[in-house]
mmCIF file of C-alpha atoms in Angstrom:
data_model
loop_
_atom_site.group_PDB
_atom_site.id
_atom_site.type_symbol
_atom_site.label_atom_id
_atom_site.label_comp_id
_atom_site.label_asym_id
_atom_site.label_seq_id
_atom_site.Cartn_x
_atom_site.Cartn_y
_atom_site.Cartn_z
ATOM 1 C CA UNK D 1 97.233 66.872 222.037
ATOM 2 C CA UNK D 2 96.151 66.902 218.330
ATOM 3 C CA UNK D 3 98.963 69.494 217.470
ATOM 4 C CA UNK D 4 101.569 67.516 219.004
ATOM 5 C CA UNK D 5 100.735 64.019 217.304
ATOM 6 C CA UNK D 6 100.762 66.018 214.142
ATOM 7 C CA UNK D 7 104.211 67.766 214.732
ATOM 8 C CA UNK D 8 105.675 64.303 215.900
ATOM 9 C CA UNK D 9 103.802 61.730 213.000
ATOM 10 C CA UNK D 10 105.144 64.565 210.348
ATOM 11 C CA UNK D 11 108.670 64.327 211.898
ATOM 12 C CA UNK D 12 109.239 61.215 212.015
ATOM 13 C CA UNK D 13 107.624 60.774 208.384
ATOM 14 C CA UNK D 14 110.551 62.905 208.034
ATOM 15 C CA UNK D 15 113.339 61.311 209.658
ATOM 16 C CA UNK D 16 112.400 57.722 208.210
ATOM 17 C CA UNK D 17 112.574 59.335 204.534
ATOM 18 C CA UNK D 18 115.798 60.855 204.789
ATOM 19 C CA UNK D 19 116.990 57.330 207.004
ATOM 20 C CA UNK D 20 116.372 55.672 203.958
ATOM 21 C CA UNK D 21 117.517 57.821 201.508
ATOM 22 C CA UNK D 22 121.038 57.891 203.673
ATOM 23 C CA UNK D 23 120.831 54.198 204.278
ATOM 24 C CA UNK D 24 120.704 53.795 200.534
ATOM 25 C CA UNK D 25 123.420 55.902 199.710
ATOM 26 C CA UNK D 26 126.077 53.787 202.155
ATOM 27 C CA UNK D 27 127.701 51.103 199.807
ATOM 28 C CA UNK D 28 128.800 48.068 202.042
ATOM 29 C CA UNK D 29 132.486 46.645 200.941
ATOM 30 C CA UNK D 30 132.622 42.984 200.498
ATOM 31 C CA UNK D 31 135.961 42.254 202.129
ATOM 32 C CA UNK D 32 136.206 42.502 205.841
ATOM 33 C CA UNK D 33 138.928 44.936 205.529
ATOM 34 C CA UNK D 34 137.628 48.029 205.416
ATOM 35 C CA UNK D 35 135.097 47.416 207.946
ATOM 36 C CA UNK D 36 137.877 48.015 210.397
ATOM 37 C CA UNK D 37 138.592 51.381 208.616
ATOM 38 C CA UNK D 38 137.838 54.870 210.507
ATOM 39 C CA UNK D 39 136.676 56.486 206.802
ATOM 40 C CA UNK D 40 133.879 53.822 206.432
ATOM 41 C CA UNK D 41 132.756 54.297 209.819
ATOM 42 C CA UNK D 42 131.990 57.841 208.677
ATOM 43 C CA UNK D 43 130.165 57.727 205.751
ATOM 44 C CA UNK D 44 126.941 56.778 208.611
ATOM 45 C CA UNK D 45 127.138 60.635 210.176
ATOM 46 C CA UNK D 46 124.074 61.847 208.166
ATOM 47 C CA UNK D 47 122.170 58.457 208.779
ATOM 48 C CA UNK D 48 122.829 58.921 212.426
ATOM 49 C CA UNK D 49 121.112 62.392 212.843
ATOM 50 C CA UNK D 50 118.293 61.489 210.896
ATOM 51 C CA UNK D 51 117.526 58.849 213.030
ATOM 52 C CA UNK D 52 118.196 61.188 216.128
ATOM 53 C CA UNK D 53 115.304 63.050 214.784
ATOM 54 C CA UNK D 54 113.568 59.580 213.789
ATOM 55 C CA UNK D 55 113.504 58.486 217.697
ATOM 56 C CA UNK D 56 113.506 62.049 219.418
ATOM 57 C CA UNK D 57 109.683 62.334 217.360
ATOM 58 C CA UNK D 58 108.866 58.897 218.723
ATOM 59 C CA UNK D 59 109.452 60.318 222.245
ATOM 60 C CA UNK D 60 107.420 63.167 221.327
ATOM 61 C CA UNK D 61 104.536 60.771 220.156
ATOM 62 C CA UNK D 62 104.483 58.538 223.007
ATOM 63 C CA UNK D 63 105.319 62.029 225.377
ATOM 64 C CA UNK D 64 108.282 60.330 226.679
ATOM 65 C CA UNK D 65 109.463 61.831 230.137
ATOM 66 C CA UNK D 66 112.637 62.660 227.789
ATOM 67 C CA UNK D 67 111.501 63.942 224.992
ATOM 68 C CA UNK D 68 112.884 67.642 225.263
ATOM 69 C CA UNK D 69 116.326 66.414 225.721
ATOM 70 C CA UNK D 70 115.906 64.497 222.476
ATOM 71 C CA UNK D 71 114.835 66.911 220.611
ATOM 72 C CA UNK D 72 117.578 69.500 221.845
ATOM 73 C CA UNK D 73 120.467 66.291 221.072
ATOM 74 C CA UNK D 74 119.056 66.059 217.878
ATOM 75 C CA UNK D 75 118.672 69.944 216.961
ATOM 76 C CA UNK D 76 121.879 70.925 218.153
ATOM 77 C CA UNK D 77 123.837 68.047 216.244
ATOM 78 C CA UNK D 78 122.026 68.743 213.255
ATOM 79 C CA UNK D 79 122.843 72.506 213.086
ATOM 80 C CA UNK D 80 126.282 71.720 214.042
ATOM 81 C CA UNK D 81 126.859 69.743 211.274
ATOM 82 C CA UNK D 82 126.610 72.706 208.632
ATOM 83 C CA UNK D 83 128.327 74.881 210.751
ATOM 84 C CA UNK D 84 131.339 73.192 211.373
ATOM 85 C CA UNK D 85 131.422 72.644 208.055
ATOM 86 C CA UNK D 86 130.691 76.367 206.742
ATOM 87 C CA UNK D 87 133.653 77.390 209.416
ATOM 88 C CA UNK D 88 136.258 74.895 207.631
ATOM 89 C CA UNK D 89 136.117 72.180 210.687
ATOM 90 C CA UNK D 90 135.558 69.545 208.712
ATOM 91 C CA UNK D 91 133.631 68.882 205.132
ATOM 92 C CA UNK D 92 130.058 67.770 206.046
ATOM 93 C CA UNK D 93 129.131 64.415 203.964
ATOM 94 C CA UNK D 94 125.364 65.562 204.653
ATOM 95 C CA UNK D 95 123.794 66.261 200.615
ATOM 96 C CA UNK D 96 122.595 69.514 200.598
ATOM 97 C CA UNK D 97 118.924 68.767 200.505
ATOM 98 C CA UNK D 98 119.063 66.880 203.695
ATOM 99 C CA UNK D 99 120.923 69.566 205.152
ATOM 100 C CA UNK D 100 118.022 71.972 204.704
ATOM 101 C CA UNK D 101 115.624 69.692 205.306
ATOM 102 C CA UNK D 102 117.558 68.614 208.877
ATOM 103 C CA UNK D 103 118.193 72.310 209.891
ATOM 104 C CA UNK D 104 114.509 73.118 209.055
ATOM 105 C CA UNK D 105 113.192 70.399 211.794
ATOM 106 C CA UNK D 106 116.171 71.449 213.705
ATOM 107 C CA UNK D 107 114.992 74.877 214.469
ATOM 108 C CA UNK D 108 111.869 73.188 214.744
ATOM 109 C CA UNK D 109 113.188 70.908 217.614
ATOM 110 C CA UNK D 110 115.224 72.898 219.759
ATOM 111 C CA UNK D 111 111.838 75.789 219.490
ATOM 112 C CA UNK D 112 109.692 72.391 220.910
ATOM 113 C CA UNK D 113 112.461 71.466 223.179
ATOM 114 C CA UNK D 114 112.998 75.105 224.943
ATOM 115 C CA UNK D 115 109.830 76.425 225.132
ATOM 116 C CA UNK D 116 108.327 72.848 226.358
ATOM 117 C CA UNK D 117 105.296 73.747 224.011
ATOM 118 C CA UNK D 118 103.794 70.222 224.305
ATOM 119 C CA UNK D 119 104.381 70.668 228.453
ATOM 120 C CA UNK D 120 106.787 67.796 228.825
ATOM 121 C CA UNK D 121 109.577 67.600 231.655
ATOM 122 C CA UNK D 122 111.160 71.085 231.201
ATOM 123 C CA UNK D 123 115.215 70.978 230.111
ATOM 124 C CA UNK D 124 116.946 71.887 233.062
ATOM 125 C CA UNK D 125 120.610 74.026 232.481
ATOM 126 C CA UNK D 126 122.405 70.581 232.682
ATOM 127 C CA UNK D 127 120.699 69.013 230.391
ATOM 128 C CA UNK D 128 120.857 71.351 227.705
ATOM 129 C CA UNK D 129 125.405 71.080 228.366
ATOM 130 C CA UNK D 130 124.632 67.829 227.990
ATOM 131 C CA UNK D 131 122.763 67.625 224.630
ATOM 132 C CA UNK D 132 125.315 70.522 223.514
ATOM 133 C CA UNK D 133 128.270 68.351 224.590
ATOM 134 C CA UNK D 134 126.931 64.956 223.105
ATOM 135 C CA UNK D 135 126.091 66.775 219.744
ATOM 136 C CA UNK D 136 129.163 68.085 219.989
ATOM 137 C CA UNK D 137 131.152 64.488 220.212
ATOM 138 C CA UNK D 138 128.757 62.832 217.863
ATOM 139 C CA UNK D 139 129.749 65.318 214.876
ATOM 140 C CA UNK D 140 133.308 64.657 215.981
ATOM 141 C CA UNK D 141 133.000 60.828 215.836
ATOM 142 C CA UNK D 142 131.674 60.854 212.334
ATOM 143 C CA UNK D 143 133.217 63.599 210.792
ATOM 144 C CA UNK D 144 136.595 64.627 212.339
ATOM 145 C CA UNK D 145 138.695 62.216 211.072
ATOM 146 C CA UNK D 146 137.904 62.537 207.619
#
């Protein structure tokens, strides 16, 4: 019980830092014009993983019955994000510090999440296409239309 509050308490130390630093980065237009603009709308991809990992180590503080399929939603779409990018997909607005720092508690994660070390509700096959599947539309719906 100990481990796991400090694995979740130093994740989501984690995931607020790097919401903030993302949230600060976002400049807001003053017109209402390009609020209705795809490319703004995409310039929140890295703020939305971070706070993917931000809520999936809530669940793992409070041992939410979902907390494995969290953590997997959050690992996978944070690993995907580099390597769509490294395979020419699309160009990853992620800075390259919170891209190591999100595929470090990535790995981190999907290890928790798969081998149900904290001995939460398992992830069952369907769940896992799931979180693949919704990571995989998440990195589409901030990054493909660059």
């Amino acid at each position: 019980m100990k481990k796991r509050k400090i694995v979740s308490i130093l994740l989501l130390i984690t995931g607020l830092i790097l919401s903030v630093t993302f949230i600060l980065k976002i400049e807001f237009p003053q017109s209402f014009e390009p609020y209705f603009k795809r490319e703004y709308y995409n310039k929140f991809g890295a703020l939305a993983i971070s706070l993917e990992l931000t809520f999936a180590s809530y669940y793992l503080l409070t041992e939410h019955k979902k907390t494995n399929l969290a953590l997997a939603i959050f690992g996978f779409t944070a690993l995907l994000d580099p390597v769509f990018n490294i395979i020419g997909l699309f160009k990853s607005i992620v800075p390259i510090y919170g891209t190591i720092i999100l595929t470090i508690c990535a790995i981190v994660s999907l290890y928790l999440a798969f081998a149900n070390t904290f001995k939460l509700k398992p992830l069952s096959y369907l769940a896992t296409i799931l979180s693949i599947v919704l990571s995989v539309i998440i990195e589409f719906f901030f990054n493909y239309f660059q």
